[in-house]
Amino acid sequence: MSPMQTEDELPYRPRAVAAVNRLGAALARLGVGSGPIHEAELFRAARSKTGLQDFGDESFRIPLDVLLRAIESEAQLHTVGRLITKVRLVAALSTRLRVTNLLKRQPEIARRSLPAPIVIAGLQRTGTTMLHRLLASDPRLRALISWEALAPVSPVAPLFGGLEPRLWQAKLSERALAYMAPDFFAIHPVEADAPEEDVLLLDYAFLSTVPEATLNVPSYARWLEAQDNTPAYEYMATLLKILSQARGPDRWILKTPHHLEHLDVLCKVFPGVQVIHTHRDPVRTLASFCSMIKHGRGVFSDRVAAGEIGRDWSRKLGRMLERALAARDEVHDQGFVDVSYYDLISDPVACAKQVYATLKLPFDAELETRMRETRAHNPQHKYGRHRYQLSDFGLTAKGVEPLFAAYRARFSVRFEN
């Protein structure tokens, strides 16, 4: 039987994970087992793991505190979900320790000057992953690879034969996700050695939408919307310099829908950035993204309220578009390239070629061959077909359309069935 679940079913749970969760719940009723996640505990674990003490700039502590409070009061994590969350938080803090240590030893890294990046930003499910992988085929551009995003600074030297230990750790994480949420890959492929979203770098400042995409933390989500995200983008710039120091080229091709909400900060921290804005019927993308949120949260909790996801993320996507339009107005669309999802799906390589022409980048036969090979290795529905509809999340097209009307009119975005 397929693990794809309907709104009324509990999230899919492998038997072994379900057994661990039952045991953890029983121990909790007896007052035994894992308690609340405390900042001090995370700090001790990160320092013990790395043998380092200095986190450097501690501006991250306020967002981390807000996040931890939300996790304890709202997320309703099951036993395995709590364990994974602790591991992720300790890993993020360990990275901050390693970054501080590296920059003390090699301060010239922070003084590096990187070329203005190319950034793909569009609503979720608008072809950003496909376009990102196509452009990442260009050997003159540098994409963030999943294993790098999970550990930007290596804790150890490469293994014998040049094997990268972070890659093998990322492959284990990939297999774990496939085991716990096999349908997730049909929504968003998470492959250890493939390009990944740079929102994962923003998460090292604990100022990103990653927590609310995987956990039910509405108080953190509301708090985040009122914050200046400049520290997160500045820290991401530092991480990009560190990664460029390890291997080139220096010009980055980045991608995440998160940037739509902070295009003003993106342009401030990365002067001269060129933004590729992808467009698709936002009503359709909303349904798809709500489904992704539902599957992601199901990894961590037995309570995944589809109606709450629909309500929260319809509002959020409307806000993202509103802020994106305002930021584009401020610069009179300078530095932006608009791409239709429908053109991209119709002929991906031809669409990429047009993007290159607009950006005034050279495009030759060798690059076209590379892109076609990338496309052949990453066909649509590679991991199965993703099925979803608005009604699964208590929404209707008529009800959410006012959130998107200005965006749809500005870019002449068609209505999908």
XYZ file of C-alpha atoms in Angstrom:
417
model
C 0.000 0.000 0.000
C 1.297 3.479 -0.850
C 2.398 5.578 2.139
C 0.686 8.667 0.644
C -1.803 9.803 3.271
C -5.102 11.680 3.158
C -6.009 14.589 5.411
C -7.704 12.380 8.023
C -4.865 9.895 8.395
C -1.870 10.095 10.690
C 1.434 10.811 8.919
C 3.124 7.786 7.389
C 5.327 6.121 9.974
C 7.703 3.156 9.413
C 7.152 0.412 11.989
C 10.542 0.833 13.649
C 10.021 4.583 14.077
C 6.494 4.064 15.375
C 7.821 1.564 17.944
C 10.469 4.003 19.177
C 7.845 6.728 19.444
C 5.537 4.492 21.481
C 8.368 3.610 23.832
C 9.333 7.249 24.192
C 5.749 8.260 24.934
C 5.449 5.528 27.573
C 8.679 6.623 29.257
C 7.531 10.253 29.181
C 4.332 9.298 31.030
C 6.565 7.784 33.713
C 8.635 10.949 33.880
C 11.603 9.295 32.193
C 13.328 10.102 28.935
C 13.885 13.186 26.844
C 12.857 16.508 28.372
C 12.689 20.022 26.938
C 15.444 21.171 24.603
C 17.489 23.803 26.454
C 19.965 26.218 24.926
C 22.634 25.369 27.506
C 22.351 21.688 26.659
C 22.772 22.428 22.941
C 25.792 24.645 23.601
C 27.475 21.958 25.710
C 26.847 19.330 23.054
C 28.212 21.515 20.229
C 31.316 22.444 22.208
C 31.916 18.818 23.182
C 31.430 17.680 19.577
C 33.886 20.195 18.110
C 36.319 20.811 20.965
C 35.783 24.542 20.345
C 34.359 27.234 22.604
C 33.843 30.520 20.719
C 30.610 31.027 18.757
C 31.735 34.456 17.591
C 28.976 37.000 17.030
C 26.127 35.898 19.319
C 23.288 37.726 17.570
C 21.906 34.263 16.771
C 20.993 33.637 20.419
C 17.779 35.667 20.400
C 16.264 33.881 17.354
C 17.416 30.539 18.760
C 15.691 31.303 22.067
C 12.446 32.253 20.296
C 12.628 29.066 18.230
C 13.238 26.818 21.246
C 10.274 28.340 23.083
C 8.058 27.713 20.063
C 9.274 24.132 19.706
C 8.447 23.337 23.320
C 5.051 25.036 23.377
C 3.753 24.313 19.877
C 5.594 21.705 17.807
C 4.346 18.553 19.604
C 7.351 16.514 18.535
C 7.304 12.751 18.867
C 10.348 10.966 20.286
C 12.232 10.533 17.009
C 11.257 14.029 15.881
C 12.689 15.489 19.078
C 15.910 13.533 18.621
C 16.303 14.704 15.006
C 15.598 18.294 16.023
C 18.289 18.192 18.705
C 20.785 16.729 16.254
C 20.001 19.456 13.709
C 20.343 22.259 16.249
C 23.638 20.908 17.596
C 24.928 20.579 14.027
C 24.051 24.217 13.302
C 25.808 25.416 16.451
C 28.807 23.215 15.660
C 29.048 24.880 12.263
C 29.093 28.310 13.898
C 31.935 27.185 16.172
C 33.922 25.862 13.213
C 33.298 29.016 11.165
C 34.572 31.247 13.990
C 37.626 29.049 14.431
C 38.387 28.998 10.702
C 38.096 32.780 10.336
C 40.426 33.304 13.295
C 43.030 31.167 11.564
C 42.395 32.526 8.072
C 40.940 36.047 8.403
C 41.650 36.724 4.728
C 38.632 34.554 3.828
C 36.222 37.145 5.211
C 37.936 39.801 3.088
C 37.371 37.879 -0.142
C 35.346 39.623 -2.820
C 32.917 37.416 -4.704
C 31.258 38.262 -8.033
C 27.594 39.230 -7.803
C 25.596 35.976 -7.706
C 22.738 34.871 -9.916
C 19.720 34.030 -7.762
C 16.624 32.087 -8.770
C 13.616 33.219 -6.754
C 10.014 32.270 -7.334
C 7.159 30.782 -5.413
C 7.523 27.167 -4.410
C 6.737 24.677 -7.182
C 7.389 27.125 -10.046
C 10.219 25.186 -11.680
C 13.000 26.708 -9.595
C 14.654 23.347 -8.907
C 14.645 22.404 -12.591
C 16.076 25.755 -13.674
C 18.637 25.722 -10.875
C 19.993 22.359 -11.908
C 20.141 23.389 -15.541
C 22.148 26.534 -14.812
C 24.322 24.646 -12.331
C 25.454 22.543 -15.331
C 27.556 25.520 -16.366
C 31.142 24.916 -15.123
C 31.595 28.702 -14.855
C 28.928 28.878 -12.140
C 28.998 27.491 -8.611
C 25.956 25.848 -7.038
C 25.531 24.972 -3.384
C 25.580 21.176 -3.091
C 23.402 19.481 -0.504
C 26.302 18.012 1.494
C 27.956 21.444 1.626
C 24.761 23.046 2.904
C 24.569 20.503 5.726
C 28.190 21.125 6.787
C 29.821 24.197 5.191
C 33.036 23.664 7.179
C 34.483 20.166 7.218
C 35.121 18.797 10.733
C 37.901 16.522 9.450
C 40.284 16.256 6.540
C 39.181 14.295 3.449
C 39.417 10.550 3.850
C 41.952 8.336 2.096
C 41.621 8.696 -1.644
C 40.096 12.169 -1.341
C 36.701 10.906 -0.199
C 34.634 13.667 1.408
C 33.225 12.544 4.793
C 30.473 15.179 4.627
C 29.148 13.603 1.433
C 28.727 10.225 3.101
C 27.024 11.826 6.084
C 24.648 13.605 3.711
C 23.914 10.335 1.923
C 22.913 8.794 5.253
C 20.592 11.750 5.873
C 19.129 11.321 2.383
C 18.415 7.648 3.027
C 16.913 8.427 6.426
C 14.503 10.940 4.871
C 13.579 8.487 2.131
C 12.852 5.877 4.811
C 10.757 8.155 6.994
C 8.943 10.086 4.237
C 9.212 8.180 0.936
C 6.684 10.426 -0.816
C 8.642 13.591 -0.033
C 11.096 13.050 -2.897
C 8.263 13.271 -5.432
C 7.635 16.788 -4.113
C 11.196 18.035 -3.611
C 14.182 15.818 -4.449
C 16.792 15.867 -1.681
C 19.960 14.331 -3.093
C 23.258 14.494 -1.221
C 25.387 15.351 -4.258
C 22.918 17.612 -6.100
C 22.314 21.393 -5.938
C 20.259 22.503 -2.937
C 18.519 25.642 -1.671
C 20.657 28.263 0.045
C 17.914 28.889 2.621
C 19.810 26.176 4.508
C 22.709 28.617 4.858
C 20.390 31.308 6.215
C 19.266 28.803 8.829
C 22.671 28.954 10.544
C 21.596 32.377 11.834
C 18.282 30.823 12.972
C 16.535 33.395 10.797
C 14.878 31.381 8.049
C 11.647 29.656 7.101
C 13.223 26.204 7.481
C 11.813 25.665 11.005
C 8.247 26.605 10.086
C 8.414 24.461 6.944
C 9.248 21.367 8.995
C 7.746 22.124 12.424
C 4.547 23.708 13.683
C 6.030 26.828 15.305
C 3.585 29.677 14.556
C 4.886 32.018 17.253
C 8.405 31.792 15.818
C 7.006 32.313 12.297
C 5.175 35.481 13.342
C 8.222 36.772 15.219
C 10.456 36.118 12.217
C 8.292 38.240 9.922
C 9.019 41.298 12.076
C 12.808 40.841 12.093
C 15.552 42.379 10.001
C 17.072 39.439 8.120
C 20.312 41.258 7.292
C 22.372 39.212 9.831
C 21.281 35.978 8.173
C 22.214 37.189 4.692
C 25.541 38.549 5.902
C 26.324 35.209 7.527
C 25.336 33.428 4.315
C 27.776 35.659 2.418
C 30.520 34.579 4.833
C 29.654 30.925 4.308
C 29.741 31.382 0.530
C 33.241 32.861 0.832
C 34.340 29.874 2.907
C 32.903 27.447 0.379
C 34.510 29.334 -2.514
C 37.849 29.135 -0.718
C 37.490 25.345 -0.660
C 36.693 25.053 -4.365
C 35.699 27.326 -7.219
C 34.421 28.891 -9.345
C 33.511 32.018 -7.408
C 30.279 33.086 -9.121
C 27.320 31.504 -7.395
C 24.027 30.330 -8.853
C 21.660 30.279 -5.871
C 18.020 29.396 -5.409
C 15.291 29.528 -2.806
C 11.728 30.894 -2.648
C 12.664 32.400 0.724
C 14.373 35.294 -1.084
C 11.031 36.626 -2.342
C 10.300 37.887 1.158
C 13.684 39.602 1.460
C 14.687 40.828 -1.992
C 15.589 44.206 -0.503
C 18.061 42.587 1.903
C 19.398 40.288 -0.829
C 20.158 43.286 -3.063
C 21.766 45.178 -0.165
C 24.081 42.370 0.940
C 24.892 41.244 -2.636
C 25.206 44.426 -4.748
C 24.701 43.765 -8.442
C 22.846 40.494 -7.868
C 20.840 39.258 -10.859
C 17.509 37.685 -9.901
C 15.600 35.203 -12.062
C 11.961 35.392 -10.980
C 9.902 32.346 -11.987
C 6.113 32.590 -12.422
C 3.266 30.071 -12.228
C -0.368 30.126 -11.161
C 0.022 30.860 -7.421
C -3.162 28.984 -6.569
C -1.617 25.837 -8.012
C 1.734 26.384 -6.299
C -0.006 26.972 -2.961
C -1.706 23.572 -3.044
C 1.551 21.854 -3.965
C 3.566 23.629 -1.320
C 1.020 22.932 1.421
C 1.385 19.267 0.521
C 5.160 19.528 0.885
C 4.797 21.190 4.289
C 2.418 18.455 5.387
C 4.837 15.694 4.436
C 7.808 17.489 5.978
C 6.091 18.102 9.304
C 4.928 14.507 9.360
C 8.546 13.442 9.861
C 8.643 15.213 13.241
C 5.158 15.051 14.711
C 2.063 12.877 14.756
C -0.088 16.007 14.710
C -0.124 17.624 11.278
C -3.177 19.874 10.875
C -3.820 20.367 7.162
C -6.277 23.207 7.786
C -3.712 25.160 9.798
C -1.116 24.659 7.078
C -3.528 25.967 4.459
C -4.478 29.006 6.509
C -0.930 29.939 7.539
C 0.807 29.390 4.226
C -1.825 31.001 2.029
C -1.363 34.157 4.066
C 2.407 33.762 3.985
C 2.612 33.284 0.226
C 0.422 36.333 -0.270
C 2.806 38.304 1.958
C 5.860 37.008 0.091
C 4.454 38.220 -3.215
C 3.439 41.567 -1.794
C 6.934 42.163 -0.432
C 8.553 40.942 -3.657
C 6.525 43.357 -5.778
C 7.374 46.232 -3.437
C 11.099 45.416 -3.580
C 11.017 45.237 -7.372
C 9.233 48.591 -7.525
C 12.029 50.119 -5.451
C 14.622 49.190 -8.097
C 12.267 49.565 -11.074
C 12.784 45.880 -11.927
C 16.462 46.503 -12.622
C 18.453 43.279 -12.339
C 15.386 41.013 -12.657
C 14.658 38.421 -15.326
C 11.147 36.968 -15.529
C 10.643 33.321 -16.538
C 7.343 31.564 -17.175
C 7.002 28.109 -15.639
C 5.024 27.066 -18.689
C 7.840 28.052 -21.063
C 10.305 26.256 -18.817
C 8.275 23.042 -18.822
C 7.667 23.246 -22.564
C 11.365 23.485 -23.508
C 13.729 23.722 -20.510
C 16.967 24.162 -22.438
C 15.527 26.759 -24.811
C 14.225 28.665 -21.795
C 17.637 28.524 -20.118
C 19.243 29.746 -23.327
C 16.916 32.767 -23.334
C 17.834 33.482 -19.713
C 21.511 33.501 -20.693
C 20.796 35.911 -23.519
C 18.980 38.278 -21.170
C 21.810 38.080 -18.618
C 24.336 38.585 -21.449
C 26.152 35.355 -20.617
C 27.807 33.215 -23.316
C 25.939 30.064 -24.305
C 27.633 27.523 -26.555
C 27.021 24.030 -27.888
C 29.016 22.409 -25.078
C 26.842 24.067 -22.437
C 23.689 23.047 -24.285
C 24.899 19.440 -24.268
C 25.592 19.642 -20.530
C 22.117 21.005 -19.876
C 20.441 18.318 -21.953
C 22.379 15.648 -20.046
C 21.286 17.223 -16.751
C 17.703 17.258 -17.917
C 17.918 13.599 -18.976
C 19.174 12.654 -15.509
C 16.439 14.686 -13.794
C 13.172 14.102 -15.666
C 9.898 15.421 -14.320
C 8.294 12.948 -11.880
C 11.663 11.211 -11.367
C 10.534 10.045 -7.926
C 6.857 9.592 -8.751
C 3.915 11.877 -9.382
C 2.936 14.390 -6.711
C -0.843 14.591 -6.226
C -2.514 17.384 -4.277
C -5.485 19.744 -4.226
C -6.481 22.899 -2.365
C -9.463 21.273 -0.678
C -7.065 18.984 1.235
C -6.097 22.087 3.213
C -9.493 23.703 3.703
C -8.932 26.154 0.854
C -10.718 27.117 -2.350
C -9.404 28.890 -5.422
C -12.010 31.609 -5.017
C -11.043 32.125 -1.385
C -7.296 32.566 -1.962
C -7.321 34.346 -5.326
C -7.554 37.866 -3.793
C -4.156 37.237 -2.169
C -2.589 36.807 -5.580
C -4.589 39.108 -7.860
C -2.010 41.923 -8.048
C 0.814 39.484 -8.741
C -1.173 37.612 -11.392
C -2.112 40.824 -13.178
C 1.406 42.269 -13.141
C 3.025 39.235 -14.754
C 0.019 37.985 -16.776
C 0.127 34.627 -15.033
C -2.383 32.190 -16.482
C -4.961 30.193 -14.522
C -4.341 26.439 -14.316
C -7.156 23.928 -14.083
